[in-house]
Coordinates of C-alpha atoms in Angstrom, one line a residue:
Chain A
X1 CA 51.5 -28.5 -30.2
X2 CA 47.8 -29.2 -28.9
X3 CA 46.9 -27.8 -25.6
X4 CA 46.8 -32.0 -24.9
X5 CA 50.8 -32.3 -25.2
X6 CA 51.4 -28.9 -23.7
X7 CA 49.1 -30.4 -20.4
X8 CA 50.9 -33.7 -20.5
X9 CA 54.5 -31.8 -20.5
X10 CA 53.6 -29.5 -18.0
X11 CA 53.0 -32.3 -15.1
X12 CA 55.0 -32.6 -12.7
X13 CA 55.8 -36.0 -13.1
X14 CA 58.4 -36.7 -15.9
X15 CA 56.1 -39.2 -18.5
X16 CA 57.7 -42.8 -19.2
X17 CA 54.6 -42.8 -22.0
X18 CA 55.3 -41.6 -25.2
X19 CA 53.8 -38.4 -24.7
X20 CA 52.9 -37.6 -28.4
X21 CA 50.9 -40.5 -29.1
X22 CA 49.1 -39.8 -25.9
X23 CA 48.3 -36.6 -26.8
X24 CA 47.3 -37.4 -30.5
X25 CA 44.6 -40.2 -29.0
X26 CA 43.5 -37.8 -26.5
X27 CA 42.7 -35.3 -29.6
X28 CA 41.5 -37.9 -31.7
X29 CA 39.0 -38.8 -28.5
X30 CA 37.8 -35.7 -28.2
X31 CA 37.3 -34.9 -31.8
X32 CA 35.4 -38.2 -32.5
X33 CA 33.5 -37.5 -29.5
X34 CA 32.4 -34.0 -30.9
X35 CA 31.6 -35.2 -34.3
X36 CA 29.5 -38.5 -33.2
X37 CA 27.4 -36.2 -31.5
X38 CA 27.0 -33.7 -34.0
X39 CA 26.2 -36.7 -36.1
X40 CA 23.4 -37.8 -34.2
X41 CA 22.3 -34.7 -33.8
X42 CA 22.0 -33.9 -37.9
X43 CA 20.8 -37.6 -38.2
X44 CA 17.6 -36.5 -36.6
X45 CA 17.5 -33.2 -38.6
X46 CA 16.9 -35.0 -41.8
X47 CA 13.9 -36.5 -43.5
X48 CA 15.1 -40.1 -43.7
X49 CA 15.6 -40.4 -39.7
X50 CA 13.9 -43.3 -39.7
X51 CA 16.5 -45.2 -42.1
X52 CA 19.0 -43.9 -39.5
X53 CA 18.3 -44.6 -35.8
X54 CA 21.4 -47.3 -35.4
X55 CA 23.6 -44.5 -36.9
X56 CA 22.4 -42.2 -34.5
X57 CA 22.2 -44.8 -31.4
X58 CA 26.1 -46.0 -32.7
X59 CA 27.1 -42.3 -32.0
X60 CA 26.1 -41.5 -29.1
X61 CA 27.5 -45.1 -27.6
X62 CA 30.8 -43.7 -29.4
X63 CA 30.9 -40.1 -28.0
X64 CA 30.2 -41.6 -24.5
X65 CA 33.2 -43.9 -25.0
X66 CA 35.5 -41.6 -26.5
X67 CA 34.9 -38.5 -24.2
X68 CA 36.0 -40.7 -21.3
X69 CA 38.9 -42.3 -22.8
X70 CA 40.2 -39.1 -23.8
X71 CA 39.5 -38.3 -19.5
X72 CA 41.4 -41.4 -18.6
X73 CA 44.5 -40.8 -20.9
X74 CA 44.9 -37.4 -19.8
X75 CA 45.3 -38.5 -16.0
X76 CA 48.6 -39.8 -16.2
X77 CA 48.4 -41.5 -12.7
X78 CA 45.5 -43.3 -11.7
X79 CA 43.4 -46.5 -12.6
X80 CA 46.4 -47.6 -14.3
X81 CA 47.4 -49.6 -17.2
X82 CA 45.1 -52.4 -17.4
X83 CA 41.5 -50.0 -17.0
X84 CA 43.4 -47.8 -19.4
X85 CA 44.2 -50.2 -22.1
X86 CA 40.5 -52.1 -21.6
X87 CA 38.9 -48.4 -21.7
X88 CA 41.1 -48.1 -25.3
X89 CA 39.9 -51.7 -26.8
X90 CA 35.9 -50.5 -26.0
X91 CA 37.2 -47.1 -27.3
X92 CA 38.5 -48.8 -30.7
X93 CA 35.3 -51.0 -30.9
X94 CA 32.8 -48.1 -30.5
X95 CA 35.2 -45.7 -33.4
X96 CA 34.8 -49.1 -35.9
X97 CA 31.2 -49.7 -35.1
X98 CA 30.1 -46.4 -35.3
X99 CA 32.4 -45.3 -38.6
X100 CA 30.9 -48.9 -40.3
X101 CA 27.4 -47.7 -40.4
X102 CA 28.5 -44.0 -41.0
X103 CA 30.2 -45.3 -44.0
X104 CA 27.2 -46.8 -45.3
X105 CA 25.7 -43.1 -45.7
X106 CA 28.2 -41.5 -47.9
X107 CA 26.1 -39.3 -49.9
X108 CA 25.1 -37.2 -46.3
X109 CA 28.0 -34.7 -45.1
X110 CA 28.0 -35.0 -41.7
X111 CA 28.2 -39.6 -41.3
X112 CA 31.5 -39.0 -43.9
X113 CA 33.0 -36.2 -41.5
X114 CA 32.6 -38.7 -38.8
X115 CA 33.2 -41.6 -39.8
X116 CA 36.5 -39.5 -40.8
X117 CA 36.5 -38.6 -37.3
X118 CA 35.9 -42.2 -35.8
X119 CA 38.9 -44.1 -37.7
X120 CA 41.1 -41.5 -36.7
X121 CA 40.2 -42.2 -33.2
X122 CA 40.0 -46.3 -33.5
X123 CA 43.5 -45.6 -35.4
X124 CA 45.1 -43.7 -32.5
X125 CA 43.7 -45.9 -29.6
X126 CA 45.2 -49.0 -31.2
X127 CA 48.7 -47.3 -31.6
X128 CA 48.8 -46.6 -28.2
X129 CA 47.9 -50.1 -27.3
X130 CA 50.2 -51.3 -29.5
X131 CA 52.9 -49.4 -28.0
X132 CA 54.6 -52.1 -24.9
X133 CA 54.3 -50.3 -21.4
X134 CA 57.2 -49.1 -20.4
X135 CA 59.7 -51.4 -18.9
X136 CA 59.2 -49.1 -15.4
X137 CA 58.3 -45.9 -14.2
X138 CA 55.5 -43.9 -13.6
X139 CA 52.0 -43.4 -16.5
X140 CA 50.3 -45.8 -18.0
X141 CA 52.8 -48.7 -17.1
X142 CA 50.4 -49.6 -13.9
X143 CA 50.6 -47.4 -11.3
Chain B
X1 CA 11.5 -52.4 -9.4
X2 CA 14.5 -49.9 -10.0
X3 CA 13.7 -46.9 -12.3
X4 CA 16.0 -48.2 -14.6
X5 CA 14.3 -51.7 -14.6
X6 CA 10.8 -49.9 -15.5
X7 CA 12.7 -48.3 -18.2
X8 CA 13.9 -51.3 -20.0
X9 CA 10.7 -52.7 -19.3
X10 CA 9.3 -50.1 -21.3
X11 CA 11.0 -49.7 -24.5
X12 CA 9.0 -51.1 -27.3
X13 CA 11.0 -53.9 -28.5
X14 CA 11.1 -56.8 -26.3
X15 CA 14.6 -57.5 -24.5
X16 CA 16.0 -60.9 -26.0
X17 CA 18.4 -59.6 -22.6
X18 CA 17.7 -60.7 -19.1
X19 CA 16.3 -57.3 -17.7
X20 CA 16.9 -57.8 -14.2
X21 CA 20.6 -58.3 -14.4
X22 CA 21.0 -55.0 -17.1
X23 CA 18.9 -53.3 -14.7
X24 CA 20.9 -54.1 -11.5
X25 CA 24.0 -53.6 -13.4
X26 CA 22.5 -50.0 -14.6
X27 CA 22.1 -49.3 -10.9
X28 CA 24.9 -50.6 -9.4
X29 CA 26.8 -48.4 -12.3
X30 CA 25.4 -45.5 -11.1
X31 CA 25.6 -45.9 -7.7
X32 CA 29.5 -46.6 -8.1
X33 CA 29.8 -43.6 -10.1
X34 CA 28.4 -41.6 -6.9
X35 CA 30.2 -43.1 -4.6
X36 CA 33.7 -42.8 -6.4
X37 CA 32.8 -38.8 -7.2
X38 CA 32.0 -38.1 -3.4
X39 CA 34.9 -40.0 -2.0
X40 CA 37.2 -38.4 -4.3
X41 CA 36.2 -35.3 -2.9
X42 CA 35.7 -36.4 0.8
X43 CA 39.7 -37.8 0.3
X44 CA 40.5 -34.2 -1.2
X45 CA 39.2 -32.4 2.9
X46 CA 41.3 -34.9 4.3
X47 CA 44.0 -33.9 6.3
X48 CA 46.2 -36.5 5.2
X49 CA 45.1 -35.6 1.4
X50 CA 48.9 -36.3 -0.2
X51 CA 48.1 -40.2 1.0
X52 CA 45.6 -40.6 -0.4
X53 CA 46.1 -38.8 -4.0
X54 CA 46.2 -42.5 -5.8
X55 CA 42.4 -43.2 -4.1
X56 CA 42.0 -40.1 -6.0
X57 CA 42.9 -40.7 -9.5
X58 CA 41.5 -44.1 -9.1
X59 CA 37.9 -42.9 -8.0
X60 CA 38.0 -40.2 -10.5
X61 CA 38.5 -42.6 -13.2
X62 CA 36.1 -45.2 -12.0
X63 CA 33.1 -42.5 -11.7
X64 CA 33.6 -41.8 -15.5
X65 CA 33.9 -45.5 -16.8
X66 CA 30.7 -46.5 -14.3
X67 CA 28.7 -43.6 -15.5
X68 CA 29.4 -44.2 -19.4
X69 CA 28.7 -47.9 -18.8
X70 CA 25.5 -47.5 -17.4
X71 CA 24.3 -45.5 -20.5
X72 CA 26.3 -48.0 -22.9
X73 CA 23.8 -50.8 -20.8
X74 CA 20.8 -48.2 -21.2
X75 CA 20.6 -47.9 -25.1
X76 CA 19.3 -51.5 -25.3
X77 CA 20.0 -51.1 -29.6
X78 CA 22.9 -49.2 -30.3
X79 CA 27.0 -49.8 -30.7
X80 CA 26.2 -53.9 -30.2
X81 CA 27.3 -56.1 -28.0
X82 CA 30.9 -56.3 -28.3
X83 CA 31.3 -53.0 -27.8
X84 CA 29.3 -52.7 -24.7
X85 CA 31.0 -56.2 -23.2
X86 CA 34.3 -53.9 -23.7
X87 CA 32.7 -51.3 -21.8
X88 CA 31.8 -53.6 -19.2
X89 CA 35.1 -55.5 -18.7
X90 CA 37.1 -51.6 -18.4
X91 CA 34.0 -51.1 -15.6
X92 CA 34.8 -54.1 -13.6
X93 CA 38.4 -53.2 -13.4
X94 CA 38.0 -49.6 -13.2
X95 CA 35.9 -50.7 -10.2
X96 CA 38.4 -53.3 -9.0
X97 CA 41.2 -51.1 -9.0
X98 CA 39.5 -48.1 -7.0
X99 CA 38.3 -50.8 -4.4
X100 CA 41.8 -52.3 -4.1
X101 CA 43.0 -48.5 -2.5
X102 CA 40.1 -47.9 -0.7
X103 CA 40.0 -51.2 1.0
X104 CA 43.3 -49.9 2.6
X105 CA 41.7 -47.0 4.0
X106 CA 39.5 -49.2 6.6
X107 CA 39.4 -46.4 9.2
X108 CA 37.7 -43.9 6.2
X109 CA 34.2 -43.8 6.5
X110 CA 33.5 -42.5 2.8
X111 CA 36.3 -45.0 1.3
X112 CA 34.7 -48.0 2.9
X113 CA 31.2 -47.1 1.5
X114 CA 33.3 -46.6 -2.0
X115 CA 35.0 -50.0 -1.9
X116 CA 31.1 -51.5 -1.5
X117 CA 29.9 -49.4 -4.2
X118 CA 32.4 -50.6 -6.1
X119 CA 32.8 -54.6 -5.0
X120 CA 29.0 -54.6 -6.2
X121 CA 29.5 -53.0 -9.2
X122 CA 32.2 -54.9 -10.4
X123 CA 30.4 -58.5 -9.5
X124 CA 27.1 -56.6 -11.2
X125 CA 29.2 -56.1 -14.0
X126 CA 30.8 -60.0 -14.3
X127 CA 27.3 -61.3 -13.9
X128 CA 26.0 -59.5 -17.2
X129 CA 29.4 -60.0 -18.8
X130 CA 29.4 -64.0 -17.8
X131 CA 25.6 -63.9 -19.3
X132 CA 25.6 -66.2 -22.6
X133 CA 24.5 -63.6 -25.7
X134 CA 21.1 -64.8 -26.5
X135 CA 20.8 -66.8 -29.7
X136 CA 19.1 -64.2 -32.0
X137 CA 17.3 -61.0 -31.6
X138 CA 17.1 -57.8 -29.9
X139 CA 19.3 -56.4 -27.0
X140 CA 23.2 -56.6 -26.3
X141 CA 23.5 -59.3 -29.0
X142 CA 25.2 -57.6 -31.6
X143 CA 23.0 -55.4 -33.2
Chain C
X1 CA 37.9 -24.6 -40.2
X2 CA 37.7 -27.4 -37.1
X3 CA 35.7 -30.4 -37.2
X4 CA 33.0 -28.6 -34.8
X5 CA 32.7 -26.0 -38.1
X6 CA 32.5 -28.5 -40.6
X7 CA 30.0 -30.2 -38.6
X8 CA 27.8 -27.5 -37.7
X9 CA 28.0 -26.7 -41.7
X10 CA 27.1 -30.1 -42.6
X11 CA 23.8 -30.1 -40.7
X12 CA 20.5 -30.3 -42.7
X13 CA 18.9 -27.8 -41.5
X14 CA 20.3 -24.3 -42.2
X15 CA 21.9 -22.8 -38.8
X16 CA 20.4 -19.3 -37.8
X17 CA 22.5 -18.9 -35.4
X18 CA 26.8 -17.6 -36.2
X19 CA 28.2 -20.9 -37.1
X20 CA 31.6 -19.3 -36.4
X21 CA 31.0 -18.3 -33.0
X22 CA 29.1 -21.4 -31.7
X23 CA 31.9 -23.5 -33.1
X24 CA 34.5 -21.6 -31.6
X25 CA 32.6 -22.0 -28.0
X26 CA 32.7 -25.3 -28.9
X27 CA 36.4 -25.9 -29.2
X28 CA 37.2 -24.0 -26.4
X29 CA 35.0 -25.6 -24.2
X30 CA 36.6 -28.8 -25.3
X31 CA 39.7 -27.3 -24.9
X32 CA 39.1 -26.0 -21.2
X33 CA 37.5 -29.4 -20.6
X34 CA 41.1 -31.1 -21.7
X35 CA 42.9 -28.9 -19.6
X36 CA 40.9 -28.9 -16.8
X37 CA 41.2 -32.6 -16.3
X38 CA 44.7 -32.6 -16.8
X39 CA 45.5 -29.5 -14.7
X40 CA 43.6 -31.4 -11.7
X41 CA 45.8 -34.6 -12.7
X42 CA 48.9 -32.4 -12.7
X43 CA 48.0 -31.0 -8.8
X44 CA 47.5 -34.1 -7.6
X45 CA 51.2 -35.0 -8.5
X46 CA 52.2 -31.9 -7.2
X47 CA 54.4 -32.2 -3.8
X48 CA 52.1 -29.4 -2.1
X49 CA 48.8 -31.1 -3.1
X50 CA 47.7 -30.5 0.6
X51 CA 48.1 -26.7 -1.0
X52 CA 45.9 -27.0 -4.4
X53 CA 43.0 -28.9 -2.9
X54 CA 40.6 -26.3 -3.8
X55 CA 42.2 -26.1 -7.3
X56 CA 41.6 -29.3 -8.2
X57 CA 38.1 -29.0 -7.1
X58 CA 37.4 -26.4 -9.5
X59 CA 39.7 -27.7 -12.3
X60 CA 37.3 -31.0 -11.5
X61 CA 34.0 -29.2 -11.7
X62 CA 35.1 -27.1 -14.6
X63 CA 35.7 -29.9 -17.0
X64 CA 32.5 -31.9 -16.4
X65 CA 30.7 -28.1 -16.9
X66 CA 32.7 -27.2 -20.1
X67 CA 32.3 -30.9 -21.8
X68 CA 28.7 -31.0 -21.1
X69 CA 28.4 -27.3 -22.6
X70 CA 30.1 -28.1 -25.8
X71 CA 28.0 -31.3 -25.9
X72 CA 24.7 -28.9 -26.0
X73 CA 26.1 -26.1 -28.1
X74 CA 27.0 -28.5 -30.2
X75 CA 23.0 -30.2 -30.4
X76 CA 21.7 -27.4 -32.8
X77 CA 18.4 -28.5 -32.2
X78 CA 17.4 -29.9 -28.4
X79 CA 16.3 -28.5 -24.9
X80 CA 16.2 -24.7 -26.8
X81 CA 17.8 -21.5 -26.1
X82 CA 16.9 -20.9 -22.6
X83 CA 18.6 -24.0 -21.3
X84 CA 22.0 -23.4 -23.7
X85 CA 22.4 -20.2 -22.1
X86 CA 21.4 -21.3 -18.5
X87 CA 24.0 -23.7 -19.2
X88 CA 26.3 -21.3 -20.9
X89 CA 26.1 -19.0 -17.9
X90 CA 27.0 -22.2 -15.7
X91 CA 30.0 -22.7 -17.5
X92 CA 31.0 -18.8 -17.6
X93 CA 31.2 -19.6 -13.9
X94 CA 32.9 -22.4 -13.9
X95 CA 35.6 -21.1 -15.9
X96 CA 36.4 -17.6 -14.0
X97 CA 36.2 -20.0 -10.9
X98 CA 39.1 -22.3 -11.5
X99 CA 40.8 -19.8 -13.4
X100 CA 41.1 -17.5 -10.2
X101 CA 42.6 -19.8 -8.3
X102 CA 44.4 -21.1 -10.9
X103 CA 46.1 -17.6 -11.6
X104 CA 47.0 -17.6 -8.0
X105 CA 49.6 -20.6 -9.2
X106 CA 51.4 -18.7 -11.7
X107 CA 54.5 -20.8 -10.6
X108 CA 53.3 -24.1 -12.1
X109 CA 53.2 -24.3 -15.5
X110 CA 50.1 -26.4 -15.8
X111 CA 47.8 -24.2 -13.4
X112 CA 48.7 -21.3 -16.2
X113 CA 47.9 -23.2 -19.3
X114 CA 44.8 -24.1 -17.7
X115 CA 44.0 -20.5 -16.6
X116 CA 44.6 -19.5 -20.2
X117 CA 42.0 -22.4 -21.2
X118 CA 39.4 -20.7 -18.7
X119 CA 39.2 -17.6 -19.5
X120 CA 38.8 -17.9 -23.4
X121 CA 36.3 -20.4 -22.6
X122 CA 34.8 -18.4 -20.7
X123 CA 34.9 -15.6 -23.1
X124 CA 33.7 -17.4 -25.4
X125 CA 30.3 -18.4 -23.6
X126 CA 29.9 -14.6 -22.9
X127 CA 30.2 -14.1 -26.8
X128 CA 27.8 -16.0 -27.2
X129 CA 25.5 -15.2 -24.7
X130 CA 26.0 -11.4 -25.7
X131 CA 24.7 -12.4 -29.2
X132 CA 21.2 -11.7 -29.3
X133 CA 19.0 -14.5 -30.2
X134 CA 17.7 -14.7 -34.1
X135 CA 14.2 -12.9 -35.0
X136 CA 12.9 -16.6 -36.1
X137 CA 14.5 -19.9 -37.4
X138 CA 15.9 -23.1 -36.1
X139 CA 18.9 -23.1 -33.6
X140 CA 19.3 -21.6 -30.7
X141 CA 16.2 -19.5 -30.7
X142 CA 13.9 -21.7 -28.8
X143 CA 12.9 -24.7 -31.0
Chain D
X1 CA 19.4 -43.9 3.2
X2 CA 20.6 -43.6 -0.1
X3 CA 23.9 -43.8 -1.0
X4 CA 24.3 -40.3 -1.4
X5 CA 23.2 -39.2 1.6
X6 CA 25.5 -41.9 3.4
X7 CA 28.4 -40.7 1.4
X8 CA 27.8 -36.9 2.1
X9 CA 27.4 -37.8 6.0
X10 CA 30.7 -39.6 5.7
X11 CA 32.9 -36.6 4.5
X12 CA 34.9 -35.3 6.8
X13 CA 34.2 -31.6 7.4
X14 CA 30.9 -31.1 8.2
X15 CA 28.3 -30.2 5.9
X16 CA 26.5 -26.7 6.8
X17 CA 24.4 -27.7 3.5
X18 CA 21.1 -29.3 4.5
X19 CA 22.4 -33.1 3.6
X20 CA 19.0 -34.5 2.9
X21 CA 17.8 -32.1 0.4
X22 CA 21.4 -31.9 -1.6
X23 CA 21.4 -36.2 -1.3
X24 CA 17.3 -35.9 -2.8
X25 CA 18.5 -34.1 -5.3
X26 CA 21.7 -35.8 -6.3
X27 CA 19.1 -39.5 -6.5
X28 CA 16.6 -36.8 -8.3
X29 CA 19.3 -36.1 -11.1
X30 CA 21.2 -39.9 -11.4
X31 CA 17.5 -40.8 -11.9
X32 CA 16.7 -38.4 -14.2
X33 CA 19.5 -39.0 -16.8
X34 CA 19.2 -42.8 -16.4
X35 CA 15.4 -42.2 -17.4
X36 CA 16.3 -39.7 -20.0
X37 CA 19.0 -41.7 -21.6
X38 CA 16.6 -44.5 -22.1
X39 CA 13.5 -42.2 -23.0
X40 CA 15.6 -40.9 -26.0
X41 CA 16.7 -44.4 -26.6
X42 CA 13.0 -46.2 -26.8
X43 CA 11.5 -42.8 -29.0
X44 CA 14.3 -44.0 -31.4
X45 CA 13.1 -47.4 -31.4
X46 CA 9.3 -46.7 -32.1
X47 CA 7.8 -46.9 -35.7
X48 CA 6.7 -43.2 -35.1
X49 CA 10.8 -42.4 -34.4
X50 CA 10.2 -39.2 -36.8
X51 CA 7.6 -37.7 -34.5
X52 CA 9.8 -38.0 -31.6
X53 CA 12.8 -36.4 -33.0
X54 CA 12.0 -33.3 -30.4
X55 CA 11.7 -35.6 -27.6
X56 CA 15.1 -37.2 -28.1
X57 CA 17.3 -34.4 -28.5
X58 CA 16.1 -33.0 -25.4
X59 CA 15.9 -36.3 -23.5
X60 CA 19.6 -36.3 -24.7
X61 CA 20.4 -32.6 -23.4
X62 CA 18.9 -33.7 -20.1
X63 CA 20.8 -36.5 -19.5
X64 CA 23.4 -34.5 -19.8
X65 CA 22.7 -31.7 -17.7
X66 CA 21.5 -33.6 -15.0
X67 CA 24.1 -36.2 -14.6
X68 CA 27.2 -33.2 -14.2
X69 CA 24.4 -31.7 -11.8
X70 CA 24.4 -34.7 -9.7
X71 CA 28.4 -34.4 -9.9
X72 CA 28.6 -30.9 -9.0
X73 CA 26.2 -31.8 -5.8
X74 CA 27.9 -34.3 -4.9
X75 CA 31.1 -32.3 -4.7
X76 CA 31.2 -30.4 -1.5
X77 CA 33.7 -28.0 -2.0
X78 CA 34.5 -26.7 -5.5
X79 CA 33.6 -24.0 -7.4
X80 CA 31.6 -23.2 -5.2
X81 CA 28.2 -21.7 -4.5
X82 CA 27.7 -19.6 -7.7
X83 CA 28.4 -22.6 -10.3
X84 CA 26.4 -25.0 -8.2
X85 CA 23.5 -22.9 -8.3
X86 CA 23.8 -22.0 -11.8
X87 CA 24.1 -25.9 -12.9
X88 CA 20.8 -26.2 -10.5
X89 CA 19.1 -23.8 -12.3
X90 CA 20.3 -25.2 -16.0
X91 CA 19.7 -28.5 -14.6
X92 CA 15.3 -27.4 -13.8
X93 CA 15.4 -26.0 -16.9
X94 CA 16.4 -28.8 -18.9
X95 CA 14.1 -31.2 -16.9
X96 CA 11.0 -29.0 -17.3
X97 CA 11.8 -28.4 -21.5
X98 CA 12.1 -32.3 -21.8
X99 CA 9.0 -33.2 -19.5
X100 CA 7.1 -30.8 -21.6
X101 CA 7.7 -32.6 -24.4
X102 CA 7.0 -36.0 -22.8
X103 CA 3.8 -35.4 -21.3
X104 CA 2.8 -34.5 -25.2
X105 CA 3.3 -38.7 -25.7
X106 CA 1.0 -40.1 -22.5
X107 CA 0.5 -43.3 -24.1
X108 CA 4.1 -44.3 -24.3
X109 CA 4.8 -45.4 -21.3
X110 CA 8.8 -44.5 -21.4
X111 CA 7.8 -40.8 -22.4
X112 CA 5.5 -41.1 -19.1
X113 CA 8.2 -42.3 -16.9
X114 CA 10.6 -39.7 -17.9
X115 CA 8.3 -36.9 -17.6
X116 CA 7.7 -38.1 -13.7
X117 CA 11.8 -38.1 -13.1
X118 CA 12.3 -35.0 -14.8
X119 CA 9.5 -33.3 -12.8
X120 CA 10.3 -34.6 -9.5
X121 CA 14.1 -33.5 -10.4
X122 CA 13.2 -29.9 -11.9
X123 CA 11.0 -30.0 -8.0
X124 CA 14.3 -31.5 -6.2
X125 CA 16.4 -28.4 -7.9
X126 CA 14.6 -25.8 -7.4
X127 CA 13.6 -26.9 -3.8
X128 CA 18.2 -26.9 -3.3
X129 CA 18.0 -23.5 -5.1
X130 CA 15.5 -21.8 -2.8
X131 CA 17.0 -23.1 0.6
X132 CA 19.3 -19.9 1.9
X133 CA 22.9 -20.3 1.4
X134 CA 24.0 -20.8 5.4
X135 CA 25.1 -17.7 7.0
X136 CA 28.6 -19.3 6.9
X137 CA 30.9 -22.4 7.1
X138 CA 31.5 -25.2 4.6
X139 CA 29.4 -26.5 1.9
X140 CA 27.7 -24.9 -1.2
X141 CA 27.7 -21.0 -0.1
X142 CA 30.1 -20.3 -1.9
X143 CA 33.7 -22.0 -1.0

């Protein structure tokens, strides 16, 4: 169990979210988030940087988003579920854009990790959206 | 003119964006994202802390979402414009949903400054997001 | 291996620093990060919030600390060695902070998972503030 | 007034900190990161992007490092006096290792900008760090 699910069992509250697909987008966030900036960062290590400025510029939009989505899922109580669920849709959108133009640069290591890493990501955001709010109760269902 | 304005103004391809209203929105971003860190913790020294925990959660979140969104708004190339409109429509809520609580806390000095902060955010954030994408070129439009 | 090991190992430029115990700071900053945010979450749910004030202030200063140190660890090349281990050292402090008052909560189950998230983090920054900086080369050393 | 001096006057214990130079340096930081975010993001738009690589990965660190200094400011109480100043001290370093850079590139007039907020923030730091802590009471010495 990540230290993500272990956090989100031990509140205090009892969760009416499904707690383990909270926990896997809140991993998938935070890994994305790690590898889009170590993405940009070897981008601008390598001799063709100039063929790769949206890749890097993608990235660090996409670690941006996904550290902070990964902040808002993990506070059970809060903004509630409509900033949540927007927060997840510019999530999604940043993983897709980001993984489309890694994709394009196959042959270099560190774009296929990520682009690994950002369709994980896009993948778990939209099964959380896709999951209906609970009918009542306390988490994401609008507190 | 705003720091952030001179910035923009600077980059060396020329905004197909309105400047004024990314830079106000930059601004207004930031400012939010101050506002909603120091009332959080101005809510957390008050003696009446356990009624205010939602103002809180709901500041906490908003300082995150306003602080990415002003760097999504920054990198004039980047993730594209639909990733960044996302960005911006999570902002306006983040920022309507912290001023919804604080507005009940009239008699707080620090959540009345935060509802403002945030009011003006949120409207910064509509203006840019109600902005037609320009018909070609550089900027938010979809690069 | 995590992703921050495979990333660090896909970069183009061989690492002089130890891949193994940069990427290990890495995760557990993340880690601490995670559980910082959710252990403030978790307090604020708490019935005696009036009580865990101060840890939530730590727990809140912690995880912007720790993301923000993983985020430079994980930049092989950037602002140099000095300010990674300035910034190492501020997130050393950060850690044994909210763990200490975190510790002082042994009762709740999320003040001790976060505690546990501190203190390796924290050991890991000392490890890699105890390693002494490579002769020459790219990395850490002071590019 | 800026915002953040209004918002630290309107929190309700009273500050023993010296309000206007913690609210100079908070605006010092939030401008800093804003102009470093966009510094990194105009060097990676110039036809000379391969020459600049230096200049935006620390631009990038900076941002960084001053925006969570502007949050740890802002928070009153926390982790106190120890983490504060150590952020502070990461926080001038990072500013003075990107200004260096940026003052290499006078006649781009983003690099020019940013080198003048990261100076006047690596001033606004280490003018916060060499103020005494207050013989006693509330605020940054060490809560």
């Amino acid at each position: 169990m990540s230290r993500a699910a272990t956090m989100l069992r031990s509140h205090p509250r009892p969760a009416s979210v499904p707690v383990d697909a909270v926990a896997a987008c809140i991993d998938a966030c935070l890994d994305a988030a790690q590898a889009c900036t170590a993405c940009a960062d070897a981008c601008l290590a390598e001799p063709q940087v100039a063929a790769l400025v949206e890749c890097v510029q993608r990235a660090l939009d996409c670690a941006d988003v996904a550290e902070v989505s990964a902040r808002l899922l993990t506070r059970q109580v809060g903004a509630g579920l409509a900033v949540v669920r927007k927060q997840l849709e510019a999530c999604a959108a940043a993983c897709d854009a980001c993984a489309d133009v890694c994709e394009r640069h196959g042959h270099l290591a560190h774009c296929r990790e990520c682009a690994d890493a950002c369709r994980t990501c896009e993948e778990a955001c939209l099964r959380v959206l896709q999951d209906p709010p609970p009918p009542r109760g306390y988490g994401l269902d609008g507190m």
